[in-house]
Amino acid sequence: MTNRPTLRTVANASGFAVTTVSRALAGDERIAESTRRAVNRIAEQLGYVPDRAAQRLRTGRTNVIALVLSPHEEIIGFRGSMIAGLQTAVAGTPFHITMAPYDGDADPMVPIRHIVRNGLADGIVFSGTRPADPRVAFLSEAGLPFVSHGRTDSALTHAWCDYDNAAFARTSVKRLVALGRRRILLIPPQPDKTYARHMREGFFTAAADFGCKGIIDESLTLAVRPSSLQVGAARLAQEGGVDGFICPGEVSAMAVLAGLQDSGLVIGAAVDVIAKQTSGTFDLYRPRIDTVYEDIRAAGEVMGGLLLRRIAGEAPERLTELMAPKVNFR
């Protein structure tokens, strides 16, 4: 075919009316499922692609969900897992996913304003939430549905999905104490992120409850280079007497393990390390260490589902989910 396929092209090939084809491709449940499957199959065979500009003029919608992501260097495969989850959520709907990444030092409002002002999406998913996150107020005022990956302290009710980082810290402290550790260091996230507060509060509360010393060294956070974590972990284990490390990411855990092993310390004997696991990396790592799992792909799928419900008009106070940690101990 030399011309771009249209709705009429699909209609002629399928034998259905143009209006039926249009509604079937839009996922209208009033059209029989068998008809929708047949129309979508023929459209795919013909290489039909909706005219987004015309669709937007006709319906006022783009059928686009924008994923606005900040860097997550400490989490292996974060972007891929998040996108895969979102794609699972929108499968079988007219929506598709676009991604708008931005640099960690950049203003997080820039991609949000661009999307809203240019009408590029029907809904937004964003990550890296802060306690007073300006994106919440802006999107609420603009009336554009959104879901945040992480909570905020905003007085405005909004949809969110978060991982229980306080429970992660508590679970990790409890496990290390059970292994005989008494001076436990947490490598904390950047303090401007909401989840950093949740993790710190869970950590210090657990340290008091389980009778160990909870330690944070502000020079060793997820914001520093892995090489600095490597050197710092070895120094603290040798000079400061730290015998347990909690790493909220796989990259930080590998850096800590490298430093400890390079200094001659035996993992599981002189010291223990527990990590937040988000990929299959530590299933293959030796020596084995305890991990607590955060399912990023599941979070993406949950957020996609929440956003579809928000776009459909459901109230945001009903669209929140706190995901529990899953232990993976030796």
CSV table of C-alpha atoms in Angstrom, one decimal:
chain,number,residue,atom,x,y,z
A,1,MET,CA,0.0,0.0,0.0
A,2,THR,CA,1.3,3.4,-0.9
A,3,ASN,CA,-1.2,5.4,1.0
A,4,ARG,CA,-1.6,5.6,4.8
A,5,PRO,CA,-4.4,3.2,6.0
A,6,THR,CA,-7.5,5.0,7.4
A,7,LEU,CA,-10.5,4.0,9.3
A,8,ARG,CA,-12.3,3.4,6.0
A,9,THR,CA,-9.5,1.2,4.8
A,10,VAL,CA,-10.0,-1.0,8.0
A,11,ALA,CA,-13.7,-0.9,7.5
A,12,ASN,CA,-13.5,-2.1,3.9
A,13,ALA,CA,-11.2,-4.9,4.8
A,14,SER,CA,-13.2,-6.0,7.8
A,15,GLY,CA,-16.7,-5.6,6.4
A,16,PHE,CA,-17.8,-3.5,9.4
A,17,ALA,CA,-19.1,0.1,9.3
A,18,VAL,CA,-16.6,2.9,9.9
A,19,THR,CA,-18.4,3.9,13.1
A,20,THR,CA,-18.1,0.3,14.4
A,21,VAL,CA,-14.5,0.1,13.5
A,22,SER,CA,-13.8,3.4,15.2
A,23,ARG,CA,-15.6,2.3,18.4
A,24,ALA,CA,-13.9,-1.1,18.3
A,25,LEU,CA,-10.4,0.4,18.1
A,26,ALA,CA,-11.3,2.8,21.0
A,27,GLY,CA,-12.1,-0.3,23.1
A,28,ASP,CA,-15.8,0.5,23.4
A,29,GLU,CA,-17.3,-2.3,25.5
A,30,ARG,CA,-20.6,-1.9,23.8
A,31,ILE,CA,-19.0,-3.5,20.7
A,32,ALA,CA,-18.8,-7.3,21.0
A,33,GLU,CA,-15.4,-8.6,22.1
A,34,SER,CA,-15.1,-10.8,19.1
A,35,THR,CA,-15.7,-7.8,16.8
A,36,ARG,CA,-13.1,-5.8,18.7
A,37,ARG,CA,-10.5,-8.5,18.4
A,38,ALA,CA,-11.2,-8.9,14.6
A,39,VAL,CA,-11.0,-5.2,13.9
A,40,ASN,CA,-7.8,-4.8,15.9
A,41,ARG,CA,-6.2,-7.8,14.2
A,42,ILE,CA,-7.1,-6.4,10.7
A,43,ALA,CA,-5.9,-2.9,11.7
A,44,GLU,CA,-2.6,-4.3,12.8
A,45,GLN,CA,-2.2,-6.3,9.6
A,46,LEU,CA,-2.9,-3.2,7.6
A,47,GLY,CA,-0.5,-1.1,9.6
A,48,TYR,CA,-3.2,1.3,10.6
A,49,VAL,CA,-2.1,4.1,13.0
A,50,PRO,CA,-4.6,6.5,14.5
A,51,ASP,CA,-4.3,10.1,13.4
A,52,ARG,CA,-3.7,11.5,16.9
A,53,ALA,CA,-4.3,15.1,15.9
A,54,ALA,CA,-7.7,14.3,14.4
A,55,GLN,CA,-8.5,12.1,17.3
A,56,ARG,CA,-7.7,14.9,19.8
A,57,LEU,CA,-9.9,17.3,17.9
A,58,ARG,CA,-12.8,14.8,17.8
A,59,THR,CA,-12.6,13.5,21.3
A,60,GLY,CA,-10.5,16.0,23.3
A,61,ARG,CA,-8.2,13.1,24.2
A,62,THR,CA,-4.7,12.1,23.1
A,63,ASN,CA,-4.9,8.5,24.5
A,64,VAL,CA,-1.4,9.1,25.8
A,65,ILE,CA,-0.1,8.5,29.4
A,66,ALA,CA,3.2,10.4,30.1
A,67,LEU,CA,5.8,8.8,32.4
A,68,VAL,CA,8.0,11.6,33.8
A,69,LEU,CA,11.1,10.0,35.4
A,70,SER,CA,14.0,11.3,37.3
A,71,PRO,CA,17.2,9.3,37.4
A,72,HIS,CA,17.3,6.3,39.8
A,73,GLU,CA,20.9,5.2,39.4
A,74,GLU,CA,20.7,3.2,42.7
A,75,ILE,CA,17.9,1.0,41.3
A,76,ILE,CA,18.9,-1.4,38.5
A,77,GLY,CA,16.4,-1.5,35.7
A,78,PHE,CA,14.1,1.0,37.3
A,79,ARG,CA,12.9,2.6,34.0
A,80,GLY,CA,12.4,-0.7,32.1
A,81,SER,CA,10.5,-2.3,35.0
A,82,MET,CA,8.3,0.8,35.5
A,83,ILE,CA,7.5,1.0,31.7
A,84,ALA,CA,6.7,-2.7,31.5
A,85,GLY,CA,4.3,-2.5,34.4
A,86,LEU,CA,2.5,0.5,32.9
A,87,GLN,CA,2.2,-1.2,29.6
A,88,THR,CA,0.6,-4.2,31.2
A,89,ALA,CA,-1.9,-1.9,32.9
A,90,VAL,CA,-2.9,-0.2,29.6
A,91,ALA,CA,-2.9,-3.4,27.4
A,92,GLY,CA,-6.3,-3.7,25.7
A,93,THR,CA,-7.1,0.0,26.1
A,94,PRO,CA,-6.6,2.8,23.6
A,95,PHE,CA,-3.8,4.3,25.7
A,96,HIS,CA,-0.1,4.1,25.1
A,97,ILE,CA,2.9,5.2,27.1
A,98,THR,CA,5.4,8.0,26.4
A,99,MET,CA,8.4,8.8,28.6
A,100,ALA,CA,9.8,12.2,29.5
A,101,PRO,CA,13.0,11.8,31.4
A,102,TYR,CA,14.8,14.7,33.1
A,103,ASP,CA,18.2,15.2,34.7
A,104,GLY,CA,18.3,14.8,38.5
A,105,ASP,CA,19.6,18.3,39.0
A,106,ALA,CA,17.0,19.9,36.7
A,107,ASP,CA,13.7,21.5,37.7
A,108,PRO,CA,11.1,18.7,37.8
A,109,MET,CA,8.4,21.1,36.8
A,110,VAL,CA,9.8,21.7,33.3
A,111,PRO,CA,8.5,18.4,31.7
A,112,ILE,CA,5.3,18.7,33.6
A,113,ARG,CA,4.6,22.2,32.3
A,114,HIS,CA,5.5,21.2,28.8
A,115,ILE,CA,3.1,18.3,28.8
A,116,VAL,CA,0.2,20.3,30.3
A,117,ARG,CA,0.6,23.5,28.2
A,118,ASN,CA,0.9,21.5,24.9
A,119,GLY,CA,-1.9,19.0,25.7
A,120,LEU,CA,0.4,16.1,25.2
A,121,ALA,CA,-1.2,13.5,27.5
A,122,ASP,CA,-4.5,12.6,29.2
A,123,GLY,CA,-2.6,11.7,32.4
A,124,ILE,CA,0.8,11.7,34.0
A,125,VAL,CA,2.8,9.3,36.2
A,126,PHE,CA,5.8,10.9,38.0
A,127,SER,CA,8.4,9.7,40.5
A,128,GLY,CA,10.9,11.1,42.9
A,129,THR,CA,8.3,12.8,45.2
A,130,ARG,CA,9.2,15.5,47.7
A,131,PRO,CA,7.2,16.4,50.8
A,132,ALA,CA,6.2,19.8,49.3
A,133,ASP,CA,6.0,18.7,45.7
A,134,PRO,CA,5.0,21.5,43.3
A,135,ARG,CA,3.9,19.1,40.7
A,136,VAL,CA,0.9,18.1,42.9
A,137,ALA,CA,-0.5,21.6,43.2
A,138,PHE,CA,0.2,22.4,39.5
A,139,LEU,CA,-1.5,19.3,38.1
A,140,SER,CA,-4.4,19.6,40.5
A,141,GLU,CA,-5.0,23.2,39.4
A,142,ALA,CA,-4.6,22.2,35.7
A,143,GLY,CA,-7.2,19.4,36.2
A,144,LEU,CA,-4.9,16.8,34.6
A,145,PRO,CA,-5.2,13.3,36.1
A,146,PHE,CA,-1.9,12.0,37.7
A,147,VAL,CA,-0.5,9.4,40.0
A,148,SER,CA,2.8,9.9,41.9
A,149,HIS,CA,5.2,7.2,42.7
A,150,GLY,CA,5.6,8.1,46.3
A,151,ARG,CA,3.7,10.1,48.8
A,152,THR,CA,3.8,13.8,49.6
A,153,ASP,CA,2.8,16.0,52.5
A,154,SER,CA,0.4,18.0,50.3
A,155,ALA,CA,-3.0,19.0,51.8
A,156,LEU,CA,-4.4,18.3,48.3
A,157,THR,CA,-5.7,14.7,48.1
A,158,HIS,CA,-4.1,12.9,45.1
A,159,ALA,CA,-3.5,9.5,43.7
A,160,TRP,CA,-0.3,7.7,44.7
A,161,CYS,CA,1.4,4.3,44.9
A,162,ASP,CA,4.3,4.0,47.3
A,163,TYR,CA,6.6,1.3,48.8
A,164,ASP,CA,6.6,1.0,52.6
A,165,ASN,CA,10.2,2.2,53.2
A,166,ALA,CA,9.6,2.4,57.0
A,167,ALA,CA,8.7,-1.3,56.9
A,168,PHE,CA,11.8,-2.0,54.8
A,169,ALA,CA,14.0,-0.4,57.4
A,170,ARG,CA,12.3,-2.1,60.3
A,171,THR,CA,12.5,-5.5,58.6
A,172,SER,CA,16.2,-5.0,57.8
A,173,VAL,CA,17.1,-3.9,61.4
A,174,LYS,CA,15.2,-6.9,62.9
A,175,ARG,CA,17.0,-9.3,60.6
A,176,LEU,CA,20.5,-7.9,61.3
A,177,VAL,CA,19.8,-7.9,65.1
A,178,ALA,CA,18.8,-11.6,64.8
A,179,LEU,CA,22.2,-12.2,63.1
A,180,GLY,CA,23.9,-10.7,66.1
A,181,ARG,CA,24.6,-7.2,64.8
A,182,ARG,CA,24.5,-4.3,67.3
A,183,ARG,CA,26.0,-1.3,65.4
A,184,ILE,CA,23.9,-0.9,62.2
A,185,LEU,CA,24.4,1.7,59.5
A,186,LEU,CA,21.7,2.9,57.1
A,187,ILE,CA,22.8,4.4,53.8
A,188,PRO,CA,20.0,6.9,53.5
A,189,PRO,CA,18.3,8.3,50.4
A,190,GLN,CA,18.7,12.0,49.6
A,191,PRO,CA,16.9,14.0,52.3
A,192,ASP,CA,14.8,16.0,49.9
A,193,LYS,CA,12.8,12.9,49.0
A,194,THR,CA,9.7,12.0,51.0
A,195,TYR,CA,10.7,8.3,51.2
A,196,ALA,CA,13.9,9.3,52.9
A,197,ARG,CA,12.0,10.5,56.0
A,198,HIS,CA,9.9,7.4,56.1
A,199,MET,CA,13.0,5.2,55.9
A,200,ARG,CA,14.9,7.1,58.6
A,201,GLU,CA,11.9,7.1,61.0
A,202,GLY,CA,11.5,3.4,60.5
A,203,PHE,CA,15.2,2.8,61.0
A,204,PHE,CA,15.6,4.7,64.3
A,205,THR,CA,12.3,3.4,65.7
A,206,ALA,CA,13.4,-0.2,65.0
A,207,ALA,CA,16.9,0.4,66.4
A,208,ALA,CA,15.3,1.6,69.7
A,209,ASP,CA,12.8,-1.3,69.7
A,210,PHE,CA,15.4,-4.0,69.0
A,211,GLY,CA,18.1,-2.7,71.3
A,212,CYS,CA,20.8,-1.8,68.8
A,213,LYS,CA,22.7,1.3,67.8
A,214,GLY,CA,21.3,3.0,64.6
A,215,ILE,CA,23.9,4.9,62.7
A,216,ILE,CA,23.7,7.3,59.8
A,217,ASP,CA,26.8,9.0,58.3
A,218,GLU,CA,25.7,12.0,56.3
A,219,SER,CA,28.8,11.6,54.1
A,220,LEU,CA,27.5,8.2,52.9
A,221,THR,CA,24.2,8.5,51.1
A,222,LEU,CA,22.7,7.3,47.9
A,223,ALA,CA,23.7,10.6,46.4
A,224,VAL,CA,27.4,9.9,46.6
A,225,ARG,CA,29.5,7.9,44.1
A,226,PRO,CA,29.7,4.2,44.6
A,227,SER,CA,33.5,4.5,45.0
A,228,SER,CA,32.9,6.7,48.0
A,229,LEU,CA,30.5,4.2,49.5
A,230,GLN,CA,33.1,1.5,48.9
A,231,VAL,CA,35.8,3.4,50.8
A,232,GLY,CA,33.5,4.7,53.5
A,233,ALA,CA,32.0,1.3,54.3
A,234,ALA,CA,35.4,-0.3,54.8
A,235,ARG,CA,36.5,2.6,57.0
A,236,LEU,CA,33.4,2.4,59.2
A,237,ALA,CA,33.6,-1.3,59.6
A,238,GLN,CA,37.3,-1.3,60.5
A,239,GLU,CA,37.5,1.9,62.6
A,240,GLY,CA,33.9,2.7,63.7
A,241,GLY,CA,32.9,-0.8,64.6
A,242,VAL,CA,29.9,-0.9,62.3
A,243,ASP,CA,28.9,-4.6,61.9
A,244,GLY,CA,25.7,-4.3,59.9
A,245,PHE,CA,24.8,-2.3,56.8
A,246,ILE,CA,21.4,-1.5,55.3
A,247,CYS,CA,21.6,-0.6,51.6
A,248,PRO,CA,18.4,0.8,50.0
A,249,GLY,CA,19.6,-0.1,46.5
A,250,GLU,CA,21.5,-2.8,44.6
A,251,VAL,CA,24.3,-0.4,43.4
A,252,SER,CA,24.9,0.8,46.9
A,253,ALA,CA,25.0,-2.7,48.2
A,254,MET,CA,27.6,-3.8,45.6
A,255,ALA,CA,29.7,-0.8,46.5
A,256,VAL,CA,29.6,-1.7,50.2
A,257,LEU,CA,30.3,-5.4,49.6
A,258,ALA,CA,33.3,-4.5,47.5
A,259,GLY,CA,34.7,-2.2,50.2
A,260,LEU,CA,34.2,-4.8,52.9
A,261,GLN,CA,35.7,-7.6,50.9
A,262,ASP,CA,38.7,-5.5,49.7
A,263,SER,CA,39.5,-4.8,53.3
A,264,GLY,CA,39.5,-8.5,54.2
A,265,LEU,CA,36.3,-8.6,56.2
A,266,VAL,CA,34.2,-11.8,55.8
A,267,ILE,CA,30.6,-11.2,55.0
A,268,GLY,CA,28.5,-13.3,57.3
A,269,ALA,CA,31.2,-13.5,59.9
A,270,ALA,CA,32.6,-10.1,60.9
A,271,VAL,CA,29.8,-8.1,59.2
A,272,ASP,CA,26.4,-8.5,57.4
A,273,VAL,CA,24.8,-6.5,54.6
A,274,ILE,CA,21.1,-6.4,53.7
A,275,ALA,CA,19.9,-4.8,50.5
A,276,LYS,CA,16.8,-3.6,48.9
A,277,GLN,CA,16.5,-5.8,45.8
A,278,THR,CA,14.7,-4.7,42.6
A,279,SER,CA,16.2,-7.0,40.0
A,280,GLY,CA,17.7,-10.5,39.8
A,281,THR,CA,21.2,-9.3,40.5
A,282,PHE,CA,21.6,-10.7,44.0
A,283,ASP,CA,20.1,-14.0,43.0
A,284,LEU,CA,23.5,-14.5,41.3
A,285,TYR,CA,25.7,-12.6,43.7
A,286,ARG,CA,28.2,-14.5,45.9
A,287,PRO,CA,28.5,-14.5,48.8
A,288,ARG,CA,24.7,-14.5,49.2
A,289,ILE,CA,23.3,-11.8,51.3
A,290,ASP,CA,19.8,-11.1,52.7
A,291,THR,CA,17.5,-8.9,50.6
A,292,VAL,CA,14.1,-7.2,50.9
A,293,TYR,CA,12.3,-7.0,47.6
A,294,GLU,CA,10.6,-4.0,46.0
A,295,ASP,CA,8.6,-4.9,42.9
A,296,ILE,CA,9.0,-1.9,40.5
A,297,ARG,CA,7.1,-3.6,37.7
A,298,ALA,CA,4.2,-4.3,40.0
A,299,ALA,CA,4.2,-0.7,41.1
A,300,GLY,CA,4.1,0.4,37.5
A,301,GLU,CA,1.1,-1.8,36.8
A,302,VAL,CA,-0.7,-0.5,40.0
A,303,MET,CA,-0.1,3.1,39.0
A,304,GLY,CA,-1.3,2.5,35.5
A,305,GLY,CA,-4.5,1.0,36.9
A,306,LEU,CA,-4.9,3.9,39.3
A,307,LEU,CA,-4.4,6.5,36.6
A,308,LEU,CA,-7.0,4.8,34.2
A,309,ARG,CA,-9.5,5.0,37.1
A,310,ARG,CA,-8.6,8.6,37.7
A,311,ILE,CA,-9.0,9.5,34.0
A,312,ALA,CA,-12.4,7.8,34.2
A,313,GLY,CA,-13.4,10.2,36.9
A,314,GLU,CA,-12.9,8.2,40.1
A,315,ALA,CA,-12.1,10.3,43.2
A,316,PRO,CA,-8.4,10.5,44.1
A,317,GLU,CA,-8.9,9.6,47.8
A,318,ARG,CA,-9.8,6.1,46.7
A,319,LEU,CA,-6.7,5.8,44.5
A,320,THR,CA,-3.8,5.1,46.9
A,321,GLU,CA,-1.8,2.0,47.5
A,322,LEU,CA,1.1,1.2,49.9
A,323,MET,CA,3.1,-1.8,48.8
A,324,ALA,CA,4.6,-4.1,51.4
A,325,PRO,CA,8.2,-5.3,51.4
A,326,LYS,CA,8.9,-9.0,50.6
A,327,VAL,CA,11.8,-10.7,52.4
A,328,ASN,CA,14.3,-12.9,50.7
A,329,PHE,CA,16.5,-14.1,53.5
A,330,ARG,CA,19.2,-16.8,53.3
